[in-house]
Coordinates of C-alpha atoms in Angstrom, one line a residue:
Chain A
X1 CA 73.5 109.2 -76.9
X2 CA 72.5 111.7 -74.2
X3 CA 76.1 112.4 -73.3
X4 CA 76.8 113.3 -76.9
X5 CA 74.1 115.9 -77.0
X6 CA 75.5 117.2 -73.6
X7 CA 79.0 117.3 -74.9
X8 CA 77.7 119.2 -78.0
X9 CA 75.8 121.7 -75.9
X10 CA 78.8 122.1 -73.5
X11 CA 81.4 122.8 -76.3
X12 CA 79.0 125.1 -78.3
X13 CA 78.5 127.1 -75.0
X14 CA 82.2 127.2 -74.3
X15 CA 83.0 128.4 -77.8
X16 CA 80.3 131.0 -77.9
X17 CA 81.1 132.2 -74.3
X18 CA 84.9 132.2 -74.9
X19 CA 84.7 134.3 -78.0
X20 CA 81.7 136.5 -77.5
X21 CA 81.8 137.5 -73.7
X22 CA 83.3 140.9 -73.2
X23 CA 86.3 141.7 -71.2
X24 CA 85.7 144.9 -69.0
X25 CA 87.8 146.7 -66.5
X26 CA 85.4 146.0 -63.5
X27 CA 83.1 143.0 -64.1
X28 CA 79.5 143.4 -62.8
X29 CA 77.3 141.2 -64.8
X30 CA 77.7 137.4 -64.8
X31 CA 78.9 137.3 -68.4
X32 CA 81.7 139.7 -68.1
X33 CA 85.4 138.8 -67.9
X34 CA 88.0 140.8 -65.9
X35 CA 90.7 142.8 -67.5
X36 CA 94.0 141.2 -66.8
X37 CA 97.1 143.5 -67.2
X38 CA 99.6 142.5 -69.8
X39 CA 97.1 140.2 -71.5
X40 CA 94.2 142.2 -72.5
X41 CA 91.9 140.9 -75.0
X42 CA 94.5 138.2 -75.8
X43 CA 93.6 136.5 -72.5
X44 CA 90.6 134.9 -74.3
X45 CA 93.0 132.3 -75.9
X46 CA 93.1 130.5 -72.7
X47 CA 89.8 128.8 -73.4
X48 CA 91.1 127.1 -76.5
X49 CA 94.9 127.0 -76.3
X50 CA 95.1 125.6 -72.8
X51 CA 93.0 122.6 -73.4
X52 CA 94.9 121.7 -76.5
X53 CA 98.2 121.8 -74.8
X54 CA 96.7 119.9 -71.8
X55 CA 95.4 117.2 -74.2
X56 CA 98.7 116.8 -76.0
X57 CA 100.4 116.1 -72.6
X58 CA 97.5 113.7 -71.6
X59 CA 97.7 111.8 -74.9
X60 CA 101.4 111.4 -74.3
X61 CA 100.8 110.1 -70.8
X62 CA 98.2 107.7 -72.0
X63 CA 100.4 106.4 -74.8
X64 CA 103.0 105.7 -72.3
X65 CA 100.7 104.0 -69.9
X66 CA 99.5 101.8 -72.7
X67 CA 103.1 101.2 -73.6
X68 CA 103.7 100.0 -70.2
X69 CA 100.7 97.7 -70.4
X70 CA 101.8 96.3 -73.7
X71 CA 105.3 95.4 -72.4
X72 CA 103.6 93.8 -69.3
X73 CA 101.0 91.7 -71.2
X74 CA 102.2 91.6 -74.8
X75 CA 98.6 92.3 -76.0
X76 CA 98.5 94.1 -79.4
X77 CA 95.3 95.9 -78.5
X78 CA 97.2 97.9 -75.9
X79 CA 99.6 98.9 -78.6
X80 CA 96.6 100.0 -80.8
X81 CA 95.5 102.2 -77.8
X82 CA 98.9 103.7 -77.4
X83 CA 99.1 104.5 -81.1
X84 CA 95.6 106.0 -81.2
X85 CA 96.4 108.2 -78.2
X86 CA 99.5 109.4 -79.9
X87 CA 97.8 110.1 -83.2
X88 CA 95.4 112.4 -81.3
X89 CA 98.3 113.8 -79.3
X90 CA 100.3 114.9 -82.3
X91 CA 97.1 116.7 -83.6
X92 CA 96.6 118.6 -80.4
X93 CA 100.2 119.4 -80.1
X94 CA 100.3 120.9 -83.5
X95 CA 97.1 122.9 -82.6
X96 CA 98.7 124.2 -79.4
X97 CA 101.9 125.2 -81.2
X98 CA 100.1 127.1 -83.9
X99 CA 97.6 128.8 -81.6
X100 CA 100.4 129.6 -79.1
X101 CA 102.6 131.1 -82.0
X102 CA 99.8 133.2 -83.4
X103 CA 99.0 134.4 -79.9
X104 CA 102.6 135.1 -79.2
X105 CA 102.8 137.3 -82.4
X106 CA 100.3 139.7 -80.9
X107 CA 101.2 139.4 -77.3
X108 CA 105.1 139.2 -77.4
X109 CA 105.7 140.6 -81.0
X110 CA 107.1 137.5 -82.7
X111 CA 105.8 134.1 -83.6
X112 CA 108.6 132.3 -81.9
X113 CA 110.9 133.4 -79.2
X114 CA 112.2 130.1 -77.5
X115 CA 110.3 130.6 -74.4
X116 CA 110.6 127.6 -72.1
X117 CA 107.0 126.5 -72.9
X118 CA 107.6 127.0 -76.5
X119 CA 110.9 124.9 -76.2
X120 CA 109.0 122.1 -74.4
X121 CA 106.1 122.0 -76.9
X122 CA 108.7 121.8 -79.7
X123 CA 110.4 119.0 -77.8
X124 CA 107.0 117.2 -77.5
X125 CA 106.4 117.7 -81.3
X126 CA 110.0 116.2 -81.9
X127 CA 109.1 113.2 -79.7
X128 CA 105.9 112.5 -81.4
X129 CA 107.5 113.0 -84.9
X130 CA 110.4 110.5 -83.8
X131 CA 108.0 108.1 -82.5
X132 CA 106.0 107.9 -85.7
X133 CA 109.2 107.8 -87.8
X134 CA 110.3 104.8 -85.6
X135 CA 107.0 103.0 -85.9
X136 CA 106.9 103.5 -89.7
X137 CA 110.4 102.1 -90.0
X138 CA 109.5 98.7 -88.6
X139 CA 107.5 95.9 -90.5
X140 CA 106.9 93.2 -87.9
X141 CA 104.0 94.0 -85.7
X142 CA 105.3 92.7 -82.4
X143 CA 108.7 94.1 -82.9
X144 CA 107.2 97.6 -83.8
X145 CA 104.9 97.5 -80.8
X146 CA 107.8 96.5 -78.3
X147 CA 110.3 99.1 -79.7
X148 CA 108.0 102.0 -79.9
X149 CA 106.7 101.2 -76.4
X150 CA 110.3 101.3 -75.1
X151 CA 110.9 104.6 -76.9
X152 CA 107.7 106.1 -75.6
X153 CA 108.7 105.3 -72.0
X154 CA 112.2 106.7 -72.4
X155 CA 110.8 109.8 -74.0
X156 CA 108.3 110.2 -71.3
X157 CA 111.1 110.4 -68.7
X158 CA 112.4 113.6 -70.3
X159 CA 109.0 115.4 -69.8
X160 CA 109.6 116.3 -66.1
X161 CA 112.7 118.1 -67.3
X162 CA 110.9 120.2 -69.7
X163 CA 107.8 120.9 -67.6
X164 CA 109.4 121.6 -64.2
X165 CA 113.0 122.3 -64.7
X166 CA 113.5 124.2 -68.1
X167 CA 111.2 127.1 -67.0
X168 CA 113.4 127.5 -64.0
X169 CA 116.7 127.8 -65.9
X170 CA 115.5 129.7 -68.8
X171 CA 113.7 133.1 -68.7
X172 CA 110.1 132.9 -69.6
X173 CA 107.5 135.2 -71.2
X174 CA 104.7 132.8 -71.0
X175 CA 101.8 133.6 -68.4
X176 CA 102.6 131.6 -65.2
X177 CA 106.3 131.6 -65.7
X178 CA 108.5 131.9 -62.6
X179 CA 109.6 135.4 -63.1
X180 CA 106.3 136.7 -64.5
X181 CA 105.2 139.8 -62.6
X182 CA 102.3 141.5 -64.6
X183 CA 100.1 138.5 -65.8
X184 CA 101.5 135.6 -63.8
X185 CA 99.9 132.8 -62.3
X186 CA 96.7 133.5 -64.4
X187 CA 94.7 130.8 -63.0
X188 CA 95.3 131.5 -59.3
X189 CA 94.6 135.2 -58.9
X190 CA 93.6 137.2 -61.9
X191 CA 90.6 135.2 -63.3
X192 CA 87.2 135.8 -61.8
X193 CA 84.7 133.2 -61.0
X194 CA 82.9 133.1 -64.3
X195 CA 86.1 133.0 -66.3
X196 CA 87.3 130.1 -64.2
X197 CA 84.2 128.3 -64.6
X198 CA 84.2 128.7 -68.5
X199 CA 88.0 127.7 -68.5
X200 CA 87.3 124.5 -66.5
X201 CA 84.2 123.6 -68.6
X202 CA 86.3 124.0 -71.7
X203 CA 88.9 121.7 -70.3
X204 CA 86.3 119.2 -69.3
X205 CA 84.6 119.4 -72.6
X206 CA 87.8 119.0 -74.8
X207 CA 88.8 116.1 -72.5
X208 CA 85.6 114.3 -73.0
X209 CA 86.0 115.0 -76.7
X210 CA 89.5 113.6 -76.6
X211 CA 88.4 110.3 -74.9
X212 CA 85.6 109.9 -77.5
X213 CA 87.9 110.3 -80.4
X214 CA 90.5 108.0 -78.8
X215 CA 87.8 105.3 -78.3
X216 CA 86.9 105.5 -82.0
X217 CA 90.5 105.7 -83.1
X218 CA 91.7 102.6 -81.2
X219 CA 88.7 100.5 -82.1
X220 CA 89.1 101.3 -85.7
X221 CA 92.8 100.3 -85.6
X222 CA 92.0 97.1 -83.9
X223 CA 89.2 96.2 -86.4
X224 CA 91.4 97.1 -89.3
X225 CA 94.2 94.9 -88.1
X226 CA 91.7 92.0 -87.6
X227 CA 90.3 92.5 -91.1
X228 CA 93.8 92.5 -92.6
X229 CA 94.8 89.4 -90.8
X230 CA 91.6 87.6 -91.7
X231 CA 91.9 88.3 -95.5
X232 CA 95.6 88.2 -96.0
X233 CA 95.9 84.8 -94.3
Chain B
X1 CA 128.4 89.8 -64.5
X2 CA 130.9 92.4 -64.4
X3 CA 133.7 90.0 -65.5
X4 CA 131.6 89.0 -68.6
X5 CA 130.6 92.6 -69.3
X6 CA 134.3 93.5 -69.2
X7 CA 135.0 90.6 -71.6
X8 CA 132.4 92.0 -74.0
X9 CA 134.0 95.4 -73.8
X10 CA 137.4 93.9 -74.5
X11 CA 136.0 92.1 -77.5
X12 CA 134.6 95.4 -78.9
X13 CA 137.7 97.2 -78.2
X14 CA 139.9 94.6 -79.9
X15 CA 137.7 94.5 -83.0
X16 CA 137.8 98.3 -82.9
X17 CA 141.6 98.4 -82.8
X18 CA 141.7 95.9 -85.7
X19 CA 139.3 97.8 -88.0
X20 CA 139.5 101.3 -86.6
X21 CA 136.1 101.9 -88.2
X22 CA 134.4 103.9 -85.4
X23 CA 137.5 105.8 -84.4
X24 CA 138.5 106.9 -88.0
X25 CA 135.0 107.9 -89.0
X26 CA 134.6 109.8 -85.6
X27 CA 137.9 111.6 -86.0
X28 CA 137.2 112.6 -89.6
X29 CA 133.7 113.8 -88.6
X30 CA 135.2 115.9 -85.8
X31 CA 137.7 117.5 -88.0
X32 CA 135.0 118.1 -90.9
X33 CA 132.4 119.6 -88.6
X34 CA 135.0 121.8 -86.8
X35 CA 136.4 123.2 -90.1
X36 CA 133.0 123.8 -91.5
X37 CA 132.2 125.9 -88.4
X38 CA 135.6 127.7 -88.6
X39 CA 135.1 128.4 -92.4
X40 CA 131.7 129.8 -91.7
X41 CA 132.9 132.1 -88.9
X42 CA 135.7 133.5 -90.9
X43 CA 137.4 136.4 -89.3
X44 CA 134.4 137.2 -87.0
X45 CA 135.0 137.0 -83.2
X46 CA 132.1 135.0 -81.7
X47 CA 130.7 135.3 -78.2
X48 CA 131.4 132.8 -75.4
X49 CA 127.8 131.6 -75.4
X50 CA 128.0 130.9 -79.1
X51 CA 131.3 129.0 -78.6
X52 CA 129.6 126.8 -75.9
X53 CA 126.7 126.0 -78.2
X54 CA 128.9 125.2 -81.1
X55 CA 131.0 123.0 -78.8
X56 CA 127.8 120.9 -78.0
X57 CA 126.7 120.9 -81.6
X58 CA 129.9 119.1 -82.7
X59 CA 129.7 116.8 -79.7
X60 CA 126.1 115.9 -80.5
X61 CA 126.7 115.2 -84.1
X62 CA 129.9 113.3 -83.6
X63 CA 128.3 111.1 -81.1
X64 CA 125.3 110.4 -83.6
X65 CA 127.8 109.4 -86.3
X66 CA 129.7 106.9 -84.2
X67 CA 127.8 105.5 -81.2
X68 CA 125.3 103.4 -83.0
X69 CA 128.0 101.1 -84.2
X70 CA 127.9 99.1 -80.8
X71 CA 124.7 97.4 -81.5
X72 CA 124.4 97.9 -85.3
X73 CA 127.7 96.0 -85.9
X74 CA 126.3 93.0 -84.0
X75 CA 123.3 92.9 -86.2
X76 CA 125.2 93.3 -89.3
X77 CA 127.6 90.6 -88.5
X78 CA 124.7 88.3 -87.3
X79 CA 126.3 87.8 -84.0
X80 CA 123.5 89.1 -81.8
X81 CA 121.9 85.8 -81.4
X82 CA 125.1 84.3 -80.1
X83 CA 125.4 87.0 -77.6
X84 CA 121.9 86.5 -76.5
X85 CA 122.9 82.9 -75.7
X86 CA 126.2 83.8 -74.0
X87 CA 125.0 86.5 -71.5
X88 CA 122.2 88.1 -69.7
X89 CA 120.8 91.3 -71.3
X90 CA 122.0 93.6 -68.5
X91 CA 125.5 92.3 -68.9
X92 CA 125.4 93.0 -72.6
X93 CA 124.1 96.4 -71.9
X94 CA 126.9 97.1 -69.4
X95 CA 129.6 95.9 -71.9
X96 CA 128.3 98.2 -74.7
X97 CA 127.7 101.1 -72.4
X98 CA 131.4 100.7 -71.2
X99 CA 132.6 100.7 -74.8
X100 CA 130.4 103.7 -75.7
X101 CA 131.5 105.6 -72.6
X102 CA 135.2 105.2 -73.5
X103 CA 134.5 106.3 -77.1
X104 CA 132.5 109.4 -76.0
X105 CA 135.3 110.3 -73.5
X106 CA 138.1 109.9 -76.0
X107 CA 136.1 111.8 -78.7
X108 CA 135.2 114.7 -76.3
X109 CA 138.7 115.2 -75.0
X110 CA 139.9 115.6 -78.6
X111 CA 137.1 118.1 -79.3
X112 CA 137.9 120.0 -76.2
X113 CA 141.6 120.2 -77.1
X114 CA 140.7 121.3 -80.7
X115 CA 138.4 123.9 -79.4
X116 CA 140.6 125.4 -76.9
X117 CA 143.4 125.6 -79.7
X118 CA 141.1 127.0 -82.4
X119 CA 138.5 129.2 -80.6
X120 CA 139.3 132.3 -78.7
X121 CA 136.1 132.3 -76.9
X122 CA 136.9 128.8 -75.5
X123 CA 138.6 130.1 -72.2
X124 CA 137.7 128.0 -69.3
X125 CA 138.0 129.9 -66.0
X126 CA 136.7 127.4 -63.6
X127 CA 138.5 124.3 -64.6
X128 CA 136.9 121.9 -62.0
X129 CA 133.4 123.0 -62.8
X130 CA 134.2 122.4 -66.5
X131 CA 135.5 118.9 -65.8
X132 CA 132.6 117.8 -63.5
X133 CA 130.1 119.0 -65.9
X134 CA 132.0 117.5 -68.8
X135 CA 132.0 114.1 -67.0
X136 CA 128.5 114.0 -66.1
X137 CA 127.4 115.3 -69.5
X138 CA 129.4 112.8 -71.3
X139 CA 128.1 110.0 -69.2
X140 CA 124.5 111.0 -69.9
X141 CA 125.3 111.3 -73.6
X142 CA 126.7 107.7 -73.6
X143 CA 123.8 106.2 -71.6
X144 CA 121.0 107.8 -73.7
X145 CA 122.7 107.0 -77.0
X146 CA 123.5 103.5 -76.1
X147 CA 119.9 102.5 -75.4
X148 CA 118.7 104.4 -78.5
X149 CA 121.4 102.5 -80.5
X150 CA 119.9 99.3 -79.2
X151 CA 116.5 100.3 -80.4
X152 CA 117.6 101.3 -83.9
X153 CA 119.7 98.2 -84.3
X154 CA 116.5 96.2 -84.0
X155 CA 114.5 98.6 -86.3
X156 CA 114.9 98.5 -90.0
X157 CA 116.2 102.0 -91.0
X158 CA 119.6 102.4 -89.3
X159 CA 121.5 105.5 -90.3
X160 CA 119.0 108.4 -90.6
X161 CA 116.8 107.3 -87.7
X162 CA 119.4 107.6 -85.0
X163 CA 119.8 111.4 -84.7
X164 CA 116.1 111.8 -85.0
X165 CA 115.3 109.5 -82.2
X166 CA 118.1 110.7 -80.0
X167 CA 117.7 114.4 -80.2
X168 CA 114.4 114.8 -78.2
X169 CA 115.9 112.5 -75.5
X170 CA 119.2 114.4 -75.3
X171 CA 117.7 117.7 -75.5
X172 CA 117.4 118.4 -71.7
X173 CA 121.0 117.2 -71.3
X174 CA 122.3 119.3 -74.1
X175 CA 120.5 122.5 -73.0
X176 CA 121.9 122.0 -69.5
X177 CA 125.4 121.2 -70.6
X178 CA 125.6 124.2 -72.8
X179 CA 124.6 126.4 -69.8
X180 CA 127.1 124.6 -67.7
X181 CA 129.9 125.0 -70.2
X182 CA 129.0 128.7 -70.4
X183 CA 129.1 129.0 -66.7
X184 CA 132.6 127.4 -66.5
X185 CA 133.7 130.1 -69.2
X186 CA 132.4 132.8 -67.0
X187 CA 134.1 131.4 -63.9
X188 CA 131.0 130.7 -61.9
X189 CA 131.4 129.0 -58.6
X190 CA 129.9 125.5 -57.8
X191 CA 127.2 127.0 -55.5
X192 CA 126.1 129.0 -58.7
X193 CA 125.9 125.9 -60.8
X194 CA 124.4 123.7 -58.2
X195 CA 120.9 123.6 -59.8
X196 CA 122.2 122.8 -63.2
X197 CA 124.7 120.1 -61.9
X198 CA 121.8 118.4 -60.0
X199 CA 119.7 118.4 -63.2
X200 CA 122.5 116.7 -65.1
X201 CA 123.1 114.1 -62.3
X202 CA 119.3 113.4 -62.1
X203 CA 119.2 112.8 -65.9
X204 CA 122.1 110.4 -65.8
X205 CA 120.6 108.4 -62.9
X206 CA 117.1 108.4 -64.5
X207 CA 118.4 107.3 -67.9
X208 CA 120.6 104.7 -66.5
X209 CA 117.9 103.1 -64.5
X210 CA 115.3 103.2 -67.3
X211 CA 117.9 101.9 -69.7
X212 CA 118.7 98.8 -67.6
X213 CA 115.0 98.1 -67.1
X214 CA 114.0 98.5 -70.7
X215 CA 116.9 96.9 -72.4
X216 CA 115.5 93.4 -71.7
X217 CA 112.6 94.1 -73.9
X218 CA 114.6 95.6 -76.7
X219 CA 117.1 92.8 -76.7
X220 CA 115.0 89.7 -76.6
X221 CA 113.3 88.9 -79.9

């Protein structure tokens, strides 16, 4: 119970601090953020957009890990864990896409411009969509678990291409891109200590929130399946 | 193993020669898709990058219309259980992959000839680069679409699911291939295209390894 209160306080602090703390040219007080050229006030999205994008990838990774486990042990609980992770993953993926697009409207002038990061988050959305379409098309539980596990693993193999390679062959606008001169690598140089602290607190808080939701999610799937089996014979 | 795989390929090849189902539908699809593109272009002159993109659009959708046959036909005819008894999963995958590979290469050679005849923008300056990238691109297309075909043949919905499942997997390959085709139009040298070529070769190797490892799980009921 104590950690739930801690999580509430942490996320409340991150939300208030991320929105309310001012951005000034030369930070002097502990609650002031530095002015980052090229990002300006838009820089604050980092506290909410980056954790969602991070979690959509973490969810995909966990879904793949439990797919591996399922293929190894043929235990349907692992399939439930993989499914619950992907369910949360698609929510965070949509959130990351939408917050990113809204931010891009103000920072780059249009909602969508096929930046490498936008291309890769779009591919991730497509993978999640295809994965759920595949799952819903199969009746038998074991077959569904096996085929969706195989698909998740194959799809995960394309992630390195999007994360590491696409940004190199396509020109990018996103902060942190290879050819980004004015606002790039944000995390390394341009944030000051308190901004980094709140950023990492936000990352930690959202990650704990994700694991909590995932825990509830997979348990409810497992219980639902058990009840179904019990009463339908 | 390779003899059995070749026998399986010959079996598919003969049944294809007799029915000509995949070849006919693929040929018609290529003609229909190309003519739709030609009608929509009209008298406009299109850029080379657009030509390279449209080239891969036709390749992708033609592959999606024909390549799922390899496994779906076995499920439809109810012969997949016999195949399971006769050969190891990796042998079956090799045979099917060989068949799809031949189909993809024939189809794409036809598409290339059509495009070079009908599109002004389709002027290859560096022919060896085009051939090398064409080879590895097609190999990757055949590998990825064969394993996805195996997945959907075991799943219930057959037709519509195939492009949906394949597109995210093929997206890195298609994006890089479009880039490489454009580079061969512009007459870039091999050292310019080194990075893109290595991406495509990596993709082929990764997909081939993963397909062989995972096919056992798909194939055994």
